[in-house]
Coordinates of C-alpha atoms and ligand atoms in Angstrom, one line a residue:
M266 CA 91.5 16.1 119.4
G267 CA 90.8 16.4 123.2
A268 CA 88.7 19.2 124.8
G269 CA 91.9 20.9 126.1
E270 CA 93.5 20.8 122.7
Q271 CA 90.4 22.1 121.1
K272 CA 90.3 25.0 123.6
Q273 CA 94.0 25.8 122.9
E274 CA 93.3 25.6 119.2
A275 CA 90.4 28.0 119.5
G276 CA 92.5 30.2 121.7
S277 CA 95.3 30.5 119.1
R278 CA 92.7 31.0 116.4
N279 CA 91.2 33.8 118.5
Q280 CA 94.5 35.3 118.9
G281 CA 95.2 34.9 115.2
G282 CA 91.8 36.5 114.6
E283 CA 92.7 39.5 116.7
E284 CA 96.0 39.8 114.9
Q285 CA 94.1 39.5 111.6
G286 CA 91.6 42.1 112.8
A287 CA 94.4 44.5 113.7
G288 CA 95.9 43.9 110.2
E289 CA 92.5 44.4 108.6
Q290 CA 92.0 47.6 110.4
G291 CA 95.4 48.8 109.3
R292 CA 94.6 48.0 105.7
R293 CA 91.3 49.7 106.0
G294 CA 93.0 52.8 107.4
E295 CA 95.5 52.7 104.5
M296 CA 92.6 52.4 102.0
E297 CA 90.8 55.3 103.6
D298 CA 93.9 57.4 103.2
E299 CA 94.2 56.4 99.6
L300 CA 90.5 57.2 99.0
A301 CA 90.6 60.5 100.7
G302 CA 89.2 63.1 98.3
V303 CA 87.6 60.4 96.0
P304 CA 83.9 61.1 95.8
T305 CA 81.6 58.5 97.4
L306 CA 79.1 56.6 95.4
E307 CA 76.3 58.9 96.7
E308 CA 78.4 61.9 95.7
I309 CA 79.0 60.4 92.2
E310 CA 75.3 59.8 91.7
R311 CA 74.6 63.4 92.6
H312 CA 74.9 65.7 89.6
P313 CA 77.2 68.7 90.4
M314 CA 74.3 71.0 89.4
D315 CA 71.7 69.2 91.5
H316 CA 71.5 72.0 94.0
L317 CA 70.4 74.3 91.1
L318 CA 67.7 71.9 89.9
R319 CA 64.4 71.0 91.4
T320 CA 65.3 67.3 91.2
E321 CA 61.9 66.3 92.6
R322 CA 60.4 67.5 89.4
L323 CA 62.6 65.2 87.3
P324 CA 62.5 63.3 85.0
H325 CA 61.8 66.3 82.7
I326 CA 59.1 66.2 80.0
W327 CA 61.4 66.9 77.1
C328 CA 61.6 64.4 74.2
P329 CA 64.7 62.2 73.6
G330 CA 67.0 64.2 71.3
C331 CA 65.6 67.6 72.3
G332 CA 68.2 70.2 72.7
L333 CA 66.6 71.8 75.8
G334 CA 68.5 69.7 78.3
T335 CA 71.8 71.0 76.8
A336 CA 70.6 74.6 76.8
L337 CA 69.6 74.2 80.5
S338 CA 72.9 72.6 81.4
C339 CA 74.9 75.4 79.7
F340 CA 72.8 77.9 81.6
T341 CA 73.3 76.3 85.0
S342 CA 77.1 76.2 84.4
A343 CA 77.1 79.8 83.2
L344 CA 75.1 80.8 86.3
M345 CA 77.5 79.1 88.6
R346 CA 80.5 80.7 87.0
S347 CA 78.9 84.1 87.1
G348 CA 79.2 84.4 90.8
L349 CA 75.7 85.9 91.0
D350 CA 74.0 85.6 94.3
L351 CA 71.4 82.9 93.5
D352 CA 69.0 84.3 96.1
K353 CA 68.9 87.3 93.9
V354 CA 68.4 85.6 90.5
A355 CA 64.8 85.2 89.2
I356 CA 64.0 83.2 86.2
V357 CA 60.9 83.9 84.1
S358 CA 59.5 81.7 81.3
G359 CA 56.6 81.9 79.0
I360 CA 54.7 79.0 77.5
G361 CA 56.1 76.1 75.5
C362 CA 58.6 73.3 75.9
T363 CA 61.2 75.9 76.8
G364 CA 58.9 77.4 79.3
R365 CA 59.4 74.4 81.5
V366 CA 62.9 75.6 82.4
A367 CA 61.6 78.0 85.1
G368 CA 60.0 75.0 86.8
Y369 CA 63.1 72.9 86.9
L370 CA 65.5 75.5 88.3
R371 CA 65.8 75.9 92.1
L372 CA 65.6 79.7 91.8
D373 CA 62.8 82.1 92.2
G374 CA 60.9 81.1 89.1
F375 CA 57.8 82.3 87.3
H376 CA 56.0 80.4 84.6
T377 CA 53.9 83.1 83.0
T378 CA 51.3 83.4 80.4
H379 CA 52.0 83.0 76.7
G380 CA 54.2 85.8 75.3
R381 CA 54.2 87.7 78.6
A382 CA 57.5 86.6 80.1
I383 CA 59.2 89.9 79.2
P384 CA 56.6 92.2 80.7
F385 CA 56.5 90.1 83.8
A386 CA 60.3 90.2 84.1
T387 CA 60.2 94.0 83.5
G388 CA 57.8 94.3 86.4
L389 CA 60.1 92.2 88.6
K390 CA 63.1 94.2 87.7
L391 CA 61.4 97.6 88.2
A392 CA 60.1 96.5 91.6
N393 CA 63.4 95.1 92.8
G394 CA 66.4 96.5 91.0
D395 CA 68.8 94.2 93.0
L396 CA 67.5 91.2 91.2
K397 CA 69.2 89.6 88.2
V398 CA 66.1 88.8 86.1
V399 CA 66.5 86.2 83.3
V400 CA 63.9 85.4 80.7
F401 CA 64.2 81.8 79.4
S402 CA 61.7 81.0 76.7
G403 CA 61.2 79.8 73.2
D404 CA 61.1 81.5 69.8
G405 CA 57.3 81.2 69.4
D406 CA 56.7 82.7 72.9
L407 CA 59.3 85.5 72.7
I408 CA 59.3 86.4 69.0
A409 CA 55.7 85.8 67.9
I410 CA 53.2 86.2 70.7
G411 CA 55.6 88.2 72.8
G412 CA 57.3 89.9 69.8
N413 CA 56.1 93.3 70.7
H414 CA 57.4 93.0 74.2
F415 CA 60.7 91.8 73.0
I416 CA 61.4 94.8 70.7
H417 CA 60.2 97.3 73.2
A418 CA 62.2 95.9 76.1
A419 CA 65.3 96.0 73.8
R420 CA 64.4 99.6 72.8
R421 CA 64.1 100.7 76.4
N422 CA 67.3 98.7 77.2
M423 CA 65.6 97.0 80.2
D424 CA 68.2 95.3 82.3
L425 CA 67.2 91.7 81.5
T426 CA 69.0 88.7 80.1
V427 CA 66.9 86.8 77.5
I428 CA 67.8 83.3 76.5
C429 CA 65.7 82.5 73.4
V430 CA 65.7 78.9 72.4
N431 CA 64.9 78.7 68.7
N432 CA 63.8 75.3 67.4
F433 CA 62.0 76.8 64.4
N434 CA 58.5 75.8 65.4
Y435 CA 55.9 75.6 68.1
G436 CA 57.0 72.3 69.7
M437 CA 54.6 71.9 72.6
T438 CA 51.4 72.4 70.7
G439 CA 52.1 70.2 67.8
G440 CA 54.8 71.6 65.6
Q441 CA 53.1 74.6 64.0
M442 CA 54.8 77.1 61.9
G443 CA 56.4 79.9 63.9
P444 CA 58.0 83.3 63.4
T445 CA 61.4 81.7 62.9
T446 CA 60.4 78.8 60.6
P447 CA 62.7 79.0 57.6
T448 CA 61.1 79.7 54.2
G449 CA 60.2 76.4 52.6
A450 CA 60.4 74.4 55.9
R451 CA 57.5 72.0 56.5
T452 CA 55.5 72.1 59.7
S453 CA 52.2 70.7 60.8
T454 CA 50.6 74.0 59.5
S455 CA 52.7 74.4 56.5
P456 CA 52.8 70.9 55.0
Q457 CA 53.7 72.3 51.6
G458 CA 56.5 74.4 53.0
N459 CA 56.5 77.8 54.7
L460 CA 55.8 80.7 52.3
E461 CA 56.9 83.4 54.8
H462 CA 60.2 85.0 55.5
P463 CA 61.3 84.3 59.1
F464 CA 62.6 86.7 61.7
N465 CA 66.4 86.8 62.1
V466 CA 66.5 87.0 65.9
P467 CA 69.9 88.6 66.3
N468 CA 69.0 91.2 63.8
L469 CA 65.7 91.9 65.5
A470 CA 67.4 92.3 68.9
A471 CA 70.2 94.4 67.5
A472 CA 68.0 96.7 65.5
A473 CA 65.8 97.2 68.5
G474 CA 68.7 98.2 70.8
A475 CA 70.0 95.2 72.6
T476 CA 73.4 95.6 74.2
Y477 CA 74.6 92.1 73.8
V478 CA 73.5 89.6 71.1
A479 CA 75.0 86.2 70.4
R480 CA 73.9 83.0 68.7
W481 CA 75.1 79.4 69.2
T482 CA 73.7 76.0 68.6
V483 CA 73.5 73.4 71.3
L484 CA 76.4 71.7 69.6
H485 CA 78.6 74.6 70.7
A486 CA 78.0 73.9 74.3
R487 CA 81.2 75.6 75.6
R488 CA 80.8 78.7 73.5
L489 CA 77.1 78.8 74.4
E490 CA 77.9 78.7 78.1
K491 CA 80.4 81.5 77.6
A492 CA 77.9 83.6 75.8
M493 CA 75.3 83.0 78.5
H494 CA 77.9 83.9 81.1
K495 CA 78.6 87.2 79.3
A496 CA 75.0 87.9 78.9
L497 CA 74.3 87.4 82.6
L498 CA 76.9 89.9 83.5
K499 CA 76.1 92.5 80.8
P500 CA 74.1 95.5 81.9
G501 CA 71.1 96.1 79.7
F502 CA 69.1 94.0 77.4
S503 CA 71.2 91.0 76.5
V504 CA 70.1 88.2 74.2
V505 CA 71.4 84.8 73.5
E506 CA 69.7 82.8 70.7
V507 CA 70.2 79.1 71.2
I508 CA 69.6 77.0 68.0
S509 CA 68.2 73.8 69.3
P510 CA 66.8 70.5 67.8
C511 CA 63.2 69.6 68.0
P512 CA 63.5 66.2 66.4
T513 CA 60.0 65.2 67.4
L514 CA 58.2 67.8 65.3
Y515 CA 60.3 70.2 63.3
G516 CA 62.9 67.5 62.6
R517 CA 60.3 64.9 61.7
F518 CA 58.6 67.2 59.2
N519 CA 62.0 68.1 57.6
R520 CA 63.6 64.6 57.3
R521 CA 65.7 64.9 60.4
Q522 CA 63.7 62.9 62.9
Y523 CA 66.5 62.1 65.3
G524 CA 68.3 64.5 67.6
S525 CA 71.6 63.2 66.2
D526 CA 70.5 64.0 62.6
M527 CA 70.0 67.6 63.7
I528 CA 73.3 67.8 65.6
E529 CA 75.0 66.4 62.5
Y530 CA 73.3 69.1 60.5
Y531 CA 74.6 71.7 62.8
H532 CA 78.1 70.1 62.6
Q533 CA 78.0 70.5 58.8
K534 CA 76.3 73.9 58.5
A535 CA 77.2 76.0 61.5
V536 CA 79.8 78.6 60.7
I537 CA 81.5 80.7 63.4
R538 CA 81.8 84.3 62.1
R539 CA 82.7 86.8 64.7
D540 CA 82.8 89.7 62.2
A541 CA 79.3 89.0 60.9
Q542 CA 76.8 91.8 61.0
P543 CA 73.4 90.9 62.5
W544 CA 71.6 91.5 59.3
E545 CA 73.8 88.9 57.5
V546 CA 72.8 86.0 59.8
D547 CA 69.4 85.0 58.3
I548 CA 68.8 81.2 58.5
D549 CA 67.7 79.6 55.2
L550 CA 66.4 76.1 55.0
G551 CA 69.4 73.8 54.5
G552 CA 71.7 76.8 54.6
E553 CA 74.5 77.9 56.9
I554 CA 73.8 78.8 60.5
I555 CA 76.1 81.7 61.3
C556 CA 77.1 81.7 64.9
G557 CA 79.0 84.1 67.1
E558 CA 78.8 87.3 69.1
F559 CA 77.2 90.0 67.0
V560 CA 76.7 92.9 69.4
N561 CA 78.5 93.9 72.6
I562 CA 77.9 97.6 73.2
E563 CA 77.4 99.9 76.1
R564 CA 74.4 102.2 76.5
P565 CA 72.4 103.5 79.4
T566 CA 69.8 101.1 80.7
F567 CA 66.2 102.1 81.5
Q568 CA 67.1 101.8 85.2
D569 CA 70.1 104.1 84.7
R570 CA 67.8 106.8 83.3
M571 CA 65.4 106.3 86.1
R572 CA 68.1 106.7 88.6
E573 CA 69.4 109.8 86.9
K574 CA 66.0 111.4 86.9
F575 CA 64.6 110.3 90.3
G576 CA 67.6 109.0 92.3
E577 CA 67.6 105.5 93.9
L578 CA 64.1 104.0 93.8
H579 CA 63.0 101.0 95.7
P580 CA 59.4 100.6 94.9
S581 CA 59.2 97.1 96.4
D582 CA 60.6 98.4 99.7
E583 CA 58.2 101.3 99.7
L584 CA 55.2 99.0 99.1
G585 CA 56.5 96.6 101.7
L586 CA 56.6 93.8 99.2
L587 CA 60.0 92.4 100.1
H588 CA 59.6 91.9 103.8
R589 CA 56.1 90.5 104.2
P590 CA 55.8 87.7 106.8
P591 CA 55.7 84.2 105.3
V592 CA 52.2 83.0 104.3
E593 CA 51.0 80.2 106.6
L594 CA 50.2 77.1 104.7
E595 CA 46.7 75.7 105.4
S596 CA 45.9 72.1 105.8
H597 CA 43.0 71.1 103.6
G598 CA 41.8 68.4 105.9
T599 CA 43.1 65.4 104.0
G600 CA 45.8 64.8 106.6
E601 CA 49.2 63.9 105.5
G602 CA 49.4 63.5 101.8
F603 CA 50.7 60.2 100.5
R604 CA 52.5 59.1 97.4
V605 CA 51.2 56.7 94.8
Q606 CA 53.4 54.5 92.6
V607 CA 53.1 54.9 88.9
P608 CA 53.8 51.5 87.6
G609 CA 56.2 51.1 84.8
L610 CA 57.6 54.6 85.3
G611 CA 59.3 53.9 88.6
L612 CA 57.8 57.2 89.7
T613 CA 55.8 58.3 92.6
R614 CA 53.2 61.1 92.4
A615 CA 51.7 63.1 95.1
A616 CA 48.1 62.2 95.6
A617 CA 45.2 62.9 97.8
R618 CA 44.2 60.4 100.5
P619 CA 42.2 57.6 98.9
T620 CA 38.7 56.9 99.8
A621 CA 36.0 54.4 99.1
V622 CA 34.5 55.3 95.8
G623 CA 32.3 53.8 93.2
G624 CA 29.3 51.5 93.5
Q625 CA 27.7 48.4 92.1
L626 CA 27.3 48.5 88.4
R627 CA 24.7 46.1 87.0
A628 CA 23.9 47.8 83.7
P629 CA 25.5 50.3 81.4
I630 CA 25.3 53.6 83.1
S631 CA 22.3 55.6 82.3
H632 CA 22.8 59.1 81.3
A633 CA 19.1 59.9 81.0
K634 CA 19.3 62.4 83.9
C635 CA 22.0 64.3 82.2
L636 CA 20.1 64.3 79.0
E637 CA 17.1 65.8 80.7
S638 CA 19.0 68.4 82.6
A639 CA 21.1 69.4 79.6
A640 CA 18.1 70.0 77.3
G641 CA 18.6 66.8 75.2
S642 CA 22.4 66.9 74.8
L643 CA 25.1 65.0 76.5
E644 CA 28.4 66.6 77.5
V645 CA 31.5 64.5 77.7
L646 CA 35.0 65.5 78.7
L647 CA 38.2 63.4 78.2
C648 CA 41.3 64.6 79.9
G649 CA 44.9 63.6 80.7
F650 CA 48.4 64.8 80.0
G651 CA 50.0 65.7 76.6
G652 CA 51.2 62.6 74.7
Q653 CA 48.4 60.3 76.0
G654 CA 46.3 60.8 72.8
I655 CA 43.5 62.7 74.6
I656 CA 42.8 64.9 71.6
L657 CA 42.8 61.9 69.3
S658 CA 40.3 60.1 71.6
G659 CA 38.0 63.1 71.4
K660 CA 38.2 63.2 67.6
I661 CA 37.4 59.4 67.5
A662 CA 34.5 59.7 69.8
G663 CA 33.2 62.8 68.0
A664 CA 33.5 61.1 64.6
G665 CA 31.8 58.0 65.9
A666 CA 28.9 60.0 67.2
A667 CA 28.6 62.4 64.2
L668 CA 29.5 60.2 61.2
Y669 CA 28.2 56.8 62.2
D670 CA 25.6 57.4 64.9
E671 CA 24.3 60.5 63.0
R672 CA 24.2 62.7 66.0
E673 CA 25.0 66.4 66.2
V674 CA 28.4 66.9 67.7
T675 CA 30.8 69.7 68.8
L676 CA 34.3 69.3 69.9
T677 CA 36.6 71.7 71.7
Q678 CA 40.0 71.0 73.0
S679 CA 42.4 72.5 75.5
Y680 CA 46.0 71.6 74.5
G681 CA 47.8 74.6 75.6
P682 CA 50.8 75.4 77.8
E683 CA 49.7 72.8 80.2
S684 CA 49.7 69.9 77.7
R685 CA 53.1 68.4 78.4
G686 CA 53.1 67.1 81.8
G687 CA 50.0 69.0 82.8
A688 CA 46.4 68.8 82.0
C689 CA 44.9 68.7 78.5
S690 CA 41.3 68.0 77.6
T691 CA 38.9 67.4 74.8
A692 CA 35.2 68.1 75.3
L693 CA 32.3 67.0 73.3
I694 CA 28.6 67.8 73.1
I695 CA 26.6 64.9 71.5
S696 CA 23.0 65.7 70.8
N697 CA 20.0 64.7 68.8
D698 CA 19.2 68.4 68.1
P699 CA 21.3 71.2 66.6
I700 CA 23.8 72.5 69.2
L701 CA 23.5 76.3 69.7
Y702 CA 26.4 76.7 72.1
P703 CA 29.5 74.6 71.5
H704 CA 31.2 74.9 74.8
V705 CA 31.0 72.1 77.5
T706 CA 30.1 73.5 80.9
R707 CA 28.8 70.6 83.0
P708 CA 29.9 67.3 81.5
C709 CA 27.9 64.2 82.6
V710 CA 30.6 61.8 81.6
M711 CA 34.3 62.3 82.2
A712 CA 37.4 60.2 81.7
A713 CA 40.5 61.4 83.5
M714 CA 43.9 59.8 82.7
S715 CA 46.2 61.9 84.9
Q716 CA 46.1 63.3 88.4
E717 CA 46.6 66.8 87.3
S718 CA 43.8 66.7 84.7
Y719 CA 41.5 65.1 87.3
T720 CA 42.3 67.9 89.8
T721 CA 41.7 70.5 87.1
Y722 CA 38.5 69.2 85.7
H723 CA 36.6 66.9 88.1
G724 CA 34.9 69.9 89.7
H725 CA 33.1 70.6 86.5
L726 CA 31.4 67.2 86.4
A727 CA 27.6 67.5 86.7
E728 CA 26.2 66.3 90.0
G729 CA 25.6 62.6 89.7
G730 CA 27.9 62.5 86.7
V731 CA 30.1 59.5 85.9
L732 CA 33.8 59.7 86.2
L733 CA 36.2 57.0 84.7
I734 CA 39.7 57.3 86.0
D735 CA 42.9 55.6 85.0
S736 CA 43.3 53.7 88.3
D737 CA 47.1 53.7 88.3
L738 CA 47.5 57.4 87.6
V739 CA 44.6 59.0 89.4
E740 CA 43.6 59.0 93.0
P741 CA 40.1 60.6 93.4
D742 CA 39.2 63.2 95.9
P743 CA 37.7 61.5 99.0
A744 CA 35.2 64.3 99.3
G745 CA 34.0 63.9 95.7
S746 CA 30.4 63.0 95.2
Q747 CA 30.7 61.5 91.7
Q748 CA 30.5 57.9 90.8
V749 CA 34.1 57.0 90.1
I750 CA 34.9 54.0 88.0
P751 CA 38.6 53.0 88.0
I752 CA 39.9 51.5 84.7
P753 CA 43.4 50.2 84.6
A754 CA 43.8 51.5 81.1
T755 CA 47.6 52.2 81.1
R756 CA 48.3 48.9 82.9
I757 CA 46.3 47.0 80.2
A758 CA 48.0 48.8 77.4
E759 CA 51.4 48.2 78.8
H760 CA 51.1 44.7 80.2
E761 CA 48.6 43.1 77.8
L762 CA 49.5 44.9 74.6
G763 CA 53.1 46.0 75.3
R764 CA 52.3 49.6 74.2
R765 CA 51.4 52.3 76.8
I766 CA 50.5 54.6 73.9
V767 CA 47.2 52.8 73.3
A768 CA 45.9 53.4 76.9
N769 CA 43.6 56.1 75.5
I770 CA 41.9 53.5 73.2
V771 CA 41.6 51.1 76.1
M772 CA 39.8 53.9 78.0
L773 CA 37.6 54.6 75.0
G774 CA 36.6 50.9 75.0
A775 CA 35.6 51.0 78.6
L776 CA 33.8 54.3 78.1
T777 CA 31.8 52.8 75.3
A778 CA 30.9 49.7 77.2
L779 CA 29.9 51.5 80.3
T780 CA 28.2 54.6 79.0
E781 CA 27.2 54.0 75.4
V782 CA 27.8 57.7 74.7
V783 CA 28.8 56.5 71.2
S784 CA 27.7 53.1 69.8
E785 CA 30.2 50.3 69.8
A786 CA 30.0 50.0 66.0
G787 CA 30.4 53.8 65.5
M788 CA 33.4 53.9 67.8
R789 CA 35.1 50.9 66.0
K790 CA 34.6 52.5 62.6
A791 CA 35.9 55.9 63.9
I792 CA 39.0 54.2 65.4
L793 CA 39.8 52.4 62.1
E794 CA 39.5 55.7 60.2
R795 CA 41.6 57.8 62.6
V796 CA 44.5 55.9 64.0
P797 CA 47.8 56.1 62.1
K798 CA 48.0 53.6 59.3
G799 CA 49.6 50.4 60.3
T800 CA 48.4 50.6 63.9
E801 CA 44.8 49.6 63.2
E802 CA 45.1 46.1 64.6
L803 CA 46.8 47.1 67.8
N804 CA 44.2 49.8 68.4
M805 CA 41.3 47.5 67.7
K806 CA 42.8 45.1 70.2
A807 CA 43.1 47.9 72.7
F808 CA 39.5 48.9 72.2
Q809 CA 38.3 45.4 72.6
M810 CA 40.3 44.9 75.9
G811 CA 38.9 48.1 77.3
F812 CA 35.4 47.2 76.1
D813 CA 35.6 43.8 77.6
Y814 CA 36.9 45.2 80.9
G815 CA 34.0 47.7 81.0
R816 CA 31.4 45.0 80.1
G817 CA 33.0 42.8 82.8
L818 CA 32.3 45.4 85.4
V819 CA 28.7 45.7 84.2
G820 CA 28.2 41.9 84.0
S821 CA 29.8 41.0 87.3
G822 CA 28.4 43.9 89.3
R823 CA 31.8 44.2 91.0
D824 CA 32.4 46.9 93.4
T825 CA 34.2 49.2 91.0
D826 CA 36.7 50.5 93.5
Q827 CA 38.1 47.0 93.9
E828 CA 39.1 46.6 90.3
D829 CA 42.3 44.8 91.0
Ligands
SF4_93 FE1 61.9 69.4 72.5 FE2 60.4 69.5 70.3 FE3 59.9 67.6 72.1 FE4 59.4 70.1 72.6 S1 58.4 68.8 71.1 S2 60.4 68.7 74.0 S3 61.0 71.2 71.5 S4 61.8 67.8 70.9

């Protein structure tokens, strides 16, 4: 083909291309017409309730199979349908797994102290009568520790909506028996079966004066949502009891260890009885769960009576609480925060700016100074988040020191509201002499396995103390004066042993190698005694890996902030 022909050929192709382009454009236009109204991929990935959730706090901390996600989902749907002004809805939670709800909702939310959600909510409502105040909490929080507040708020007919998630035990703190545990049910504190008679929540609420009372299981999602919707719009003290699975604890103790087992149980045993009287709806172990709406009455609320007596009151306006200028946020000198990847989880966590930490280690860390300053006893604090085995680590270290090293030991632990997703700790005093005061005040040795626990506790470390951190989960404070030794405990557990769950034992291994707070032999015996049967080999491997890592730091004299 000659050059002229080639040019002509190219020209016709161009022309064809333009024609094709026009055709292409036309087809695209047609497709766009067809797709009008079809959600985009981004829109599909966005959950319709996303605007109601603090998605930056997700994934949530609840266990697989837990019913709390369904309860929350029903609530968000009910709230949307209610037409309430979301700027005037406040959500108050107490402590427990359910207590986390307040933190996940993009509403004005308050996560209060144990059992005190109702008095807190009462204060909110009295200060600002325009608010719709919802209490969303668990059976332990509302009916045991907060039981008194529950009945008195019902008696007063405070204008509050209470969503009480009943999973028959204290889930967050380890599955202890609660006020709603059915007679005969096993829990961690009633291994032979509960001897007590449980509260019947609808009956308690009705007898105390609630204006609306309903009960549904999470299996009845549509009915549950409707009940929540009604409760939200009902003046006075409205209560919805949500029967919800806790497969991890209550279910496991009672031979229903999967969420699906419990849902199956609800399927078989839940009975809808709209004519049932509240006193007829007790829940017996293995018996029927009567569901329905049991109370829907009118009576003056506490606010109605106040208005009648004193006219319209706006205490928050009078105190100038509602229109205060916004608080200026202060910078704390770390400059812009940054985010650190948490390997394996695909998560990022907010963290302080990193700094050079650590030093050359050439021998196991001496704690002689701490021993001197603490009158012959050594204080140790292990911390992390719930589920990392922090409490077990403390028990192992304590047993190693007390039973095998023959030292005096005390052990205290903090595994409270903060434990799931927050900071929990176990603290030991190890001494050659009798210990007169059991509480740890200035630990010389600390191991922190989560950022939040580090933030909570590192300020307690004695000057010159030694701080081991899980290097993938904790970024130390650049201004901290402590010697910080990063240990990739979670990474070792996950990558070398395939089980993240033994990261605590890896950390114990490193702690033993580096600090010798407990002898190696003592720690090994204690681990074998205390880890669940069948996991001894895995745990001993984890200990060995942590120990070798610690000894490697000692032997090599590596700069400990360059661990990887
Ligand atoms: Fe749910 Fe029980 Fe797990 Fe708590 S412990 S998140 S109630 S399954």
